[in-house]
XYZ file of C-alpha atoms in Angstrom:
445
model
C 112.584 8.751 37.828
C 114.151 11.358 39.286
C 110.413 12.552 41.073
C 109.276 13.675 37.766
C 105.702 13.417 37.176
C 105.129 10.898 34.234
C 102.174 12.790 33.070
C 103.725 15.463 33.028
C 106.350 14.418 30.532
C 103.488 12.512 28.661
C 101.787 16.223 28.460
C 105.195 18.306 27.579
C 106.674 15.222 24.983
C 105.755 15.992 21.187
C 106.207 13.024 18.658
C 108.143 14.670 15.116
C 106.004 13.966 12.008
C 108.713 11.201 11.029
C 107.527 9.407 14.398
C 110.932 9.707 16.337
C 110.722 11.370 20.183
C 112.340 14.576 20.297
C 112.605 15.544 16.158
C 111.523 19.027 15.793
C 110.931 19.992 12.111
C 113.493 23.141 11.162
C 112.546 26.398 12.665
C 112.910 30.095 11.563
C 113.415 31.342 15.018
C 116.275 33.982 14.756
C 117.637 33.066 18.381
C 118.731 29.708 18.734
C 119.451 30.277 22.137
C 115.655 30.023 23.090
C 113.277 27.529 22.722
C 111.263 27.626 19.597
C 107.307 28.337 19.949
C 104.742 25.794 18.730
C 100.822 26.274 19.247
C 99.196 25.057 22.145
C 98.444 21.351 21.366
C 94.553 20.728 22.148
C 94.021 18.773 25.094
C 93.186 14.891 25.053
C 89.622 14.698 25.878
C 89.897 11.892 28.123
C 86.558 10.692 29.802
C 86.695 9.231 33.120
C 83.572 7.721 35.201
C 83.034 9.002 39.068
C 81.866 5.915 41.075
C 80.974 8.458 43.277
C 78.525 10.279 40.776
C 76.049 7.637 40.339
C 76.357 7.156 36.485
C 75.282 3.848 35.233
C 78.189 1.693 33.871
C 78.022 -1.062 30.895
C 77.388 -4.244 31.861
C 80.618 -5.198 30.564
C 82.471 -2.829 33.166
C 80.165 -3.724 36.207
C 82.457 -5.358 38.650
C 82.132 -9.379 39.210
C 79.960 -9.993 36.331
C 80.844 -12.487 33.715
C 77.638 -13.744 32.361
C 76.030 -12.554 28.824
C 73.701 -9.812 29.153
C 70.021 -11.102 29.460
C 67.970 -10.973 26.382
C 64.950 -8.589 25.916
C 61.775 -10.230 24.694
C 59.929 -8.911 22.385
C 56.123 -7.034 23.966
C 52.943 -9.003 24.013
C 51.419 -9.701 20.905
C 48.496 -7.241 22.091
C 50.827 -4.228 22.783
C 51.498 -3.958 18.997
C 48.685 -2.625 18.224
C 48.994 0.288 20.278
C 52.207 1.018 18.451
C 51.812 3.380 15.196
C 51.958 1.889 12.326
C 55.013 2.478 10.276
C 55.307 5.366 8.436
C 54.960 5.201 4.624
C 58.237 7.220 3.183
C 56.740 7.166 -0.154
C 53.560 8.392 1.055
C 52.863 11.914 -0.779
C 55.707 11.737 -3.159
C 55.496 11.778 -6.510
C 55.792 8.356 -8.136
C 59.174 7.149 -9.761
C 59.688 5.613 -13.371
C 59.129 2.262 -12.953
C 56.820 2.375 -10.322
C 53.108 2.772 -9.892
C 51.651 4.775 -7.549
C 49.362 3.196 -4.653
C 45.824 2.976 -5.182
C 43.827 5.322 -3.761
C 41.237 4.295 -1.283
C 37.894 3.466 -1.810
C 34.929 6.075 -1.910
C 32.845 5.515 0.871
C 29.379 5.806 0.630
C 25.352 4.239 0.353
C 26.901 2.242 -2.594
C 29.875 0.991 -0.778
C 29.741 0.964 3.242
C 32.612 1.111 5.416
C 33.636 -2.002 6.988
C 32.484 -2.998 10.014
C 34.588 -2.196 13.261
C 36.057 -5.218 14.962
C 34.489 -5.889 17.649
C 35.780 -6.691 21.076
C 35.112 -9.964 23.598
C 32.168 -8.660 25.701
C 31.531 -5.812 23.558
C 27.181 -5.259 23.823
C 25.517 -6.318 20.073
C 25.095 -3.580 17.813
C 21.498 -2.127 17.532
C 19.882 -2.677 14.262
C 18.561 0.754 12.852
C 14.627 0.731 12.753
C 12.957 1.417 9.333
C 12.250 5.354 9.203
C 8.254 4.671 8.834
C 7.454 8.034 9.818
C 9.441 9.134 6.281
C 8.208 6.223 4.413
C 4.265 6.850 5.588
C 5.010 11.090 4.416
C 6.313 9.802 1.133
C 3.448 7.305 0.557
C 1.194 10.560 1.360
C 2.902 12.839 -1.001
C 2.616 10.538 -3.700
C -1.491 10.190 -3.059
C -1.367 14.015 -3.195
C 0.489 15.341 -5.614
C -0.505 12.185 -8.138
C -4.025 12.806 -8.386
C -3.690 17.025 -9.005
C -0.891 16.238 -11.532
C -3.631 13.800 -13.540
C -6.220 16.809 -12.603
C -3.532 19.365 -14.473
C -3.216 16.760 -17.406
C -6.495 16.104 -18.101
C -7.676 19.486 -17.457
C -4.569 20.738 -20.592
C -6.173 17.996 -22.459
C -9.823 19.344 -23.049
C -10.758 20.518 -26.522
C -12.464 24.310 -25.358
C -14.152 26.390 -27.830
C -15.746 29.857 -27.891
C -19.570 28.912 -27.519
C -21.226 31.758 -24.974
C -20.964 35.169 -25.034
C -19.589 37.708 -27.778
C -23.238 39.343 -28.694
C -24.587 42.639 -27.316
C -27.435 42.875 -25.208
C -26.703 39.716 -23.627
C -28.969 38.455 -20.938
C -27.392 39.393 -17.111
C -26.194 36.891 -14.825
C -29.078 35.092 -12.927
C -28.593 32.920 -9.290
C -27.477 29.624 -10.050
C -25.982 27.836 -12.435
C -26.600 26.884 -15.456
C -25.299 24.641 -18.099
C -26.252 23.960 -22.007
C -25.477 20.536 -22.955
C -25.385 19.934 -26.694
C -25.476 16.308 -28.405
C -23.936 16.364 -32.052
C -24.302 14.001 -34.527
C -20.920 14.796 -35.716
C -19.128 11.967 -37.262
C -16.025 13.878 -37.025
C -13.050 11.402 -36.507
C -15.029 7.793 -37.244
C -13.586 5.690 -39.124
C -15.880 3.750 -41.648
C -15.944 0.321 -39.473
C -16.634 2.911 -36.265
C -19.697 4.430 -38.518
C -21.071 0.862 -39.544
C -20.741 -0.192 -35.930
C -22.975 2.926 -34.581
C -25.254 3.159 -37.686
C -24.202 6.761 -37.653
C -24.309 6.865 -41.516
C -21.531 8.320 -43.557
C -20.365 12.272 -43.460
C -21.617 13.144 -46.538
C -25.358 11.838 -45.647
C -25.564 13.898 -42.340
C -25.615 17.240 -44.318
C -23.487 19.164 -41.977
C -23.610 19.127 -37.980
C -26.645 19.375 -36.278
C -27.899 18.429 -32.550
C -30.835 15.932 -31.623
C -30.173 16.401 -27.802
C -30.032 20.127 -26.325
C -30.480 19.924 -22.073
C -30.230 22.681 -19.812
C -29.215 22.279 -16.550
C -29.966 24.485 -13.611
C -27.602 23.665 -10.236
C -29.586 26.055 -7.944
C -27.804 27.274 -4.894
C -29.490 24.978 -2.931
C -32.299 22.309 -3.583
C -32.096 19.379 -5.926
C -30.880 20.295 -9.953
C -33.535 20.708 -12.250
C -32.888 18.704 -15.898
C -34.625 20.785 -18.970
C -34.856 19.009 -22.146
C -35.416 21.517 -24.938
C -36.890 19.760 -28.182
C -35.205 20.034 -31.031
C -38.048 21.296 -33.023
C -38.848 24.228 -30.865
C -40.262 27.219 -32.919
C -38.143 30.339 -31.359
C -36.229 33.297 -32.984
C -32.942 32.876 -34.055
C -31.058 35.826 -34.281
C -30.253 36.952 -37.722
C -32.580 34.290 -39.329
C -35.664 35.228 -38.085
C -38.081 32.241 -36.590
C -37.136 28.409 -37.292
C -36.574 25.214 -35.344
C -34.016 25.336 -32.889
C -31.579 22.567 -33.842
C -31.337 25.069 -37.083
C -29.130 27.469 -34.983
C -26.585 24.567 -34.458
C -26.631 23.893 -37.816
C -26.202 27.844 -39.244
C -24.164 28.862 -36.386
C -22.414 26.599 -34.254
C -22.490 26.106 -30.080
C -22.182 30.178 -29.696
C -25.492 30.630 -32.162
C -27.112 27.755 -30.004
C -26.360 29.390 -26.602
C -27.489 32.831 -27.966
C -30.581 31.818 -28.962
C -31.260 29.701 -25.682
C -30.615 32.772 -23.618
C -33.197 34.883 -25.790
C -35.511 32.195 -25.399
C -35.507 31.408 -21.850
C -34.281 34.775 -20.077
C -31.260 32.746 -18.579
C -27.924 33.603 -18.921
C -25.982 30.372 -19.968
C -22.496 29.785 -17.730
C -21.222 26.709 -19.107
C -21.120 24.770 -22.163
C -20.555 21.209 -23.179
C -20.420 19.341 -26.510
C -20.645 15.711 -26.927
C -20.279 13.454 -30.293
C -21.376 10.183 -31.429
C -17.842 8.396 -30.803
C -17.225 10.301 -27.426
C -20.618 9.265 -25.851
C -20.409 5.857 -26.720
C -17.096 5.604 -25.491
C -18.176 6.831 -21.940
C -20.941 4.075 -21.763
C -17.614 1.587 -22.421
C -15.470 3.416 -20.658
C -17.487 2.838 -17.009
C -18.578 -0.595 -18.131
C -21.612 0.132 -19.492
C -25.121 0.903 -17.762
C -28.289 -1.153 -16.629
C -31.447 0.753 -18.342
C -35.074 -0.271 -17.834
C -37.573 -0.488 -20.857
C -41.369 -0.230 -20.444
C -41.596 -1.619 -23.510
C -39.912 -3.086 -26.803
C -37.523 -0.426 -29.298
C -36.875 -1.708 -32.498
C -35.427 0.934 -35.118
C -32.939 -0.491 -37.674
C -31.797 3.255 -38.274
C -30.345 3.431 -34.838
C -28.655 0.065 -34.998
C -30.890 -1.406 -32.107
C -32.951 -4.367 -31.862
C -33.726 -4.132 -27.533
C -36.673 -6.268 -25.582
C -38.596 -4.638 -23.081
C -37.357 -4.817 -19.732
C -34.196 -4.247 -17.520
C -30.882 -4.873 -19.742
C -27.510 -4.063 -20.022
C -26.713 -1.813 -22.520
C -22.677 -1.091 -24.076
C -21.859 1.886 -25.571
C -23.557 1.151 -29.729
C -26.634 0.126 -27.692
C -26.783 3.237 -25.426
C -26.218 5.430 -28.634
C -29.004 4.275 -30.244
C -31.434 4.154 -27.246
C -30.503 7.875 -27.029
C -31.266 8.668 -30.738
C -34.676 6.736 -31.523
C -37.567 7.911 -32.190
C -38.958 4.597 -33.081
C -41.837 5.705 -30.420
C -45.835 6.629 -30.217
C -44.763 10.177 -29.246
C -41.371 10.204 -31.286
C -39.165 13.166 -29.962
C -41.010 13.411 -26.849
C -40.371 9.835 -25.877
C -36.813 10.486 -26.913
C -36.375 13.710 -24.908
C -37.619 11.054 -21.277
C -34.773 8.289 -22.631
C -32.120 10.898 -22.963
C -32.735 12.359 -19.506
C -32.765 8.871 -17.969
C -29.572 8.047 -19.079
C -28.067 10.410 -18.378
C -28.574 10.144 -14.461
C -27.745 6.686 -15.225
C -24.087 7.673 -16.842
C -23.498 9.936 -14.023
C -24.555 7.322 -11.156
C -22.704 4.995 -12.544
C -19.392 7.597 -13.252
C -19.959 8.750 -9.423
C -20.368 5.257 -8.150
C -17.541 3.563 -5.262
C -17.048 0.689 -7.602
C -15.980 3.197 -10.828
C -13.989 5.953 -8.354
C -12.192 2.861 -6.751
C -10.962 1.450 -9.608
C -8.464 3.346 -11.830
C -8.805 0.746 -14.879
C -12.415 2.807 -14.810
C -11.998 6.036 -13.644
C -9.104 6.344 -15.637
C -10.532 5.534 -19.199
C -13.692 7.300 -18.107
C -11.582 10.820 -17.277
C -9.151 10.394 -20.139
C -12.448 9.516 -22.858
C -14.329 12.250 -21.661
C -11.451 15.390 -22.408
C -11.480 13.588 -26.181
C -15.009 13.534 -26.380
C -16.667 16.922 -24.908
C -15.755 20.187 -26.013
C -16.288 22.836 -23.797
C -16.166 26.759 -23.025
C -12.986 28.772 -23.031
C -13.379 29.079 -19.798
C -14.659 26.080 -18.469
C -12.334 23.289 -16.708
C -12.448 19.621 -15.838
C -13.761 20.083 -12.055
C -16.489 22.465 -13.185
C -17.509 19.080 -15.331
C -16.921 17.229 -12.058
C -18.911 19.598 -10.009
C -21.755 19.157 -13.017
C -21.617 15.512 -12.933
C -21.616 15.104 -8.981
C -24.590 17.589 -8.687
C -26.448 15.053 -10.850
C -25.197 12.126 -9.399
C -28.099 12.419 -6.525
C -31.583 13.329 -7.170
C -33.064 15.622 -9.990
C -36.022 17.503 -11.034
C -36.473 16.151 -14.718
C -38.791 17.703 -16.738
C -39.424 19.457 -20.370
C -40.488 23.094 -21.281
C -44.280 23.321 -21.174
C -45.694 22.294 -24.607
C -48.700 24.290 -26.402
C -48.957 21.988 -29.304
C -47.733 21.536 -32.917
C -48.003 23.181 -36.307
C -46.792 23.291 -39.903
C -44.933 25.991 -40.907
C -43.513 26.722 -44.594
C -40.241 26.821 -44.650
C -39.545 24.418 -41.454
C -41.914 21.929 -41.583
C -43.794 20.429 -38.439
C -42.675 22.683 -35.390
C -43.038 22.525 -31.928
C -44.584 25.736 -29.814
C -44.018 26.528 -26.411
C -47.190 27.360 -24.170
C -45.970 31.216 -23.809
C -47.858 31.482 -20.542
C -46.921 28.499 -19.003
C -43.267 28.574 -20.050
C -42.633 32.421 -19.197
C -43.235 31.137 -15.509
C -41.428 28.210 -15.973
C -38.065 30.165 -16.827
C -38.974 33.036 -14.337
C -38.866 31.037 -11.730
C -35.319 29.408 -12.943
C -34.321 33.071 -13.721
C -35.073 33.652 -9.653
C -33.530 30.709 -8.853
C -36.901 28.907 -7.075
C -37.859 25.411 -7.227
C -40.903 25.101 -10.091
C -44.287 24.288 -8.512
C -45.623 20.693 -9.479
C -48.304 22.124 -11.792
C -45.403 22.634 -14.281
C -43.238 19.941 -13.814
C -44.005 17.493 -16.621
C -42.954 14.067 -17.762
C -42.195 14.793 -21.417
């Protein structure tokens, strides 16, 4: 071919756009005599492979080899797990009509636990968590503290108080000790009419306005056993602002404060707590601790305290222990009476203050909750200071009444009671000084 380079001619040959070799479209060139200009035609990329260069080759161009290409299988079953999972495309976009969105997963908490991990062959066991018994034993404690002062708050909120000491000029000083005035009305105040049948209180309108049968004073001495004063009723002292009478008379003309004024005057002590008791709240004490075990030298029969009781040890409920408190169905009447009131009460408070009572809440309970309904007390007396009251007296106590001179008729109050002024100005000065009372005036009612 003349020694003309085929690719050469391959390079410089142009193909018209009706397909024939050599057809040049029309040209504008003003000199025919030259050769008309076209653009440079881009290059044919042609790609060639370099044995020399080391590239791999398809296995269809590998020299000598004419069988099919060997198939790939697929990785162990095990090796997929190490693989990603598959991204979710929908994940995070908002959901198209038609479609609902993916739930969304589940709240994990106490209520609903997270599944346990798989485990794996030769994996050690799990260790079971131990109960927390240190937390459980701190709870259990909290709950035996804080129980008992929220009951102590409760009852405490639930005492009736009233103004009974105090409020008078003059008043007697504070003396060593302490001292408490315990009042017993015969207030039917809140009995029903079965409730006054059953105690043989009599009606309202028969009692002729409050009065008390039962006035104690208690002196808790700073140490030493507690001495227990009954104060008869018909004691002949000054009242102030009604001159000379009985003192059950200033309960009935002026209340609990009257009373505690008048005690002061007469005994030179000053008075630091008060208590009030009823007919329905004392003989729902004796019920509420199950009752008490009372000895009788001899028989009591008085149909107007409901009782009918042998002589001997007994078992007495609350009616019973109401009316062993009130009769005077005696040889020595109100002095008989003032001995049976001041030996139950130490057999109330043993029993209140016993293990088998404090043990059991079905009796403390009743006990605590009756007594806030049935004593009144001070403004500013509290639950614990009656606590403190009936522990003191829980032990042993120095029971005895105000020396006696004798009895006498006086007009305008009847038969009275007088105080041996000697004998009882010691009596109450030595109280006043808070020192024990010699034996010579220590007497058995």
């Amino acid at each position: 071919m003349n020694g003309e380079d085929p690719r050469r001619n391959a390079r410089t040959r142009r193909v018209s756009p009706s397909g024939a070799p050599g057809a040049y479209p029309p040209s504008d060139n003003k000199y025919p005599d030259e050769a008309p200009t076209r653009p440079a035609p881009e290059p044919t990329q042609v790609m060639r492979r370099d044995r020399n260069t080391g590239s791999p080759l398809a296995y269809s161009q590998t020299p000598g080899s004419g069988n099919p290409p060997p198939h790939r299988n697929p990785p162990p079953a095990q090796q997929r797990y190490d693989r990603p999972p598959p991204r979710d495309p929908n994940r995070g976009a908002p959901p198209t009509a038609g479609r609902r969105p993916p739930p969304p997963p589940p709240q994990r908490g106490w209520r609903n636990p997270p599944p346990d991990a798989p485990r794996h062959a030769g994996a050690p066991p799990r260790r079971r968590r131990r109960p927390r018994w240190g937390r459980r034993l701190l709870i259990l404690l909290l709950i035996l503290i804080v129980l008992p002062i929220a009951a102590l708050i409760y009852l405490d909120t639930s005492l009736t108080r009233i103004d009974a000491l105090g409020g008078y000029p003059n008043r007697i000083g504070d003396t060593p000790g302490t001292n408490w005035l315990l009042a017993g009305s015969d207030s039917r105040d809140g009995l029903t009419a079965a409730q006054e049948a059953q105690l043989t209180t009599g009606s309202t309108s028969d009692a002729g306005g409050e009065r008390s049968d039962t006035i104690i004073l208690v002196h808790l001495p700073k140490s030493g056993q507690p001495t227990v004063v009954s104060l008869p009723r018909d004691s002949y002292v000054s009242i102030p602002g009604h001159g000379r009478d009985k003192l059950n008379a200033a309960f009935a003309l002026g209340g609990p404060k009257l009373l505690s004024q008048t005690v002061e005057i007469a005994t030179g002590l000053h008075i630091d707590h008060f208590a009030k008791i009823g007919f329905g709240g004392f003989a729902g004490l004796v019920d509420a601790v199950g009752g008490i075990d009372m000895c009788l030298p001899q028989p009591m029969n008085d149909p107007l305290a409901g009782i009918d009781l042998p002589a001997g040890c007994q078992h007495l409920n609350g009616p019973q222990a109401l009316g062993f408190v009130r009769s005077r169905a005696t040889a020595r009447a109100d002095l008989d009476r003032m001995n049976d009131q001041r030996q139950f009460l130490t057999a109330l408070l043993k029993k209140a203050g016993s293990a088998s009572t404090l043990a059991n809440p079905l009796r403390w309970w009743p006990l605590a909750h009756g007594a806030t309904r049935a004593v009144q007390v001070n403004n500013g007396d509290h639950l614990w200071d009656l606590a403190r009251l009936g522990w003191a007296l829980k032990g042993g106590t120095v029971a005895t009444t105000v020396p006696i001179g004798g009895f006498t008729d006086v007009s305008g109050s009847g038969n009275v009671l007088l105080w041996d002024h000697d004998r009882a100005t010691t009596f109450f000065g030595d109280l006043a000084a808070d020192r024990p009372l010699p034996p010579d005036l220590i007497t058995a009612g």
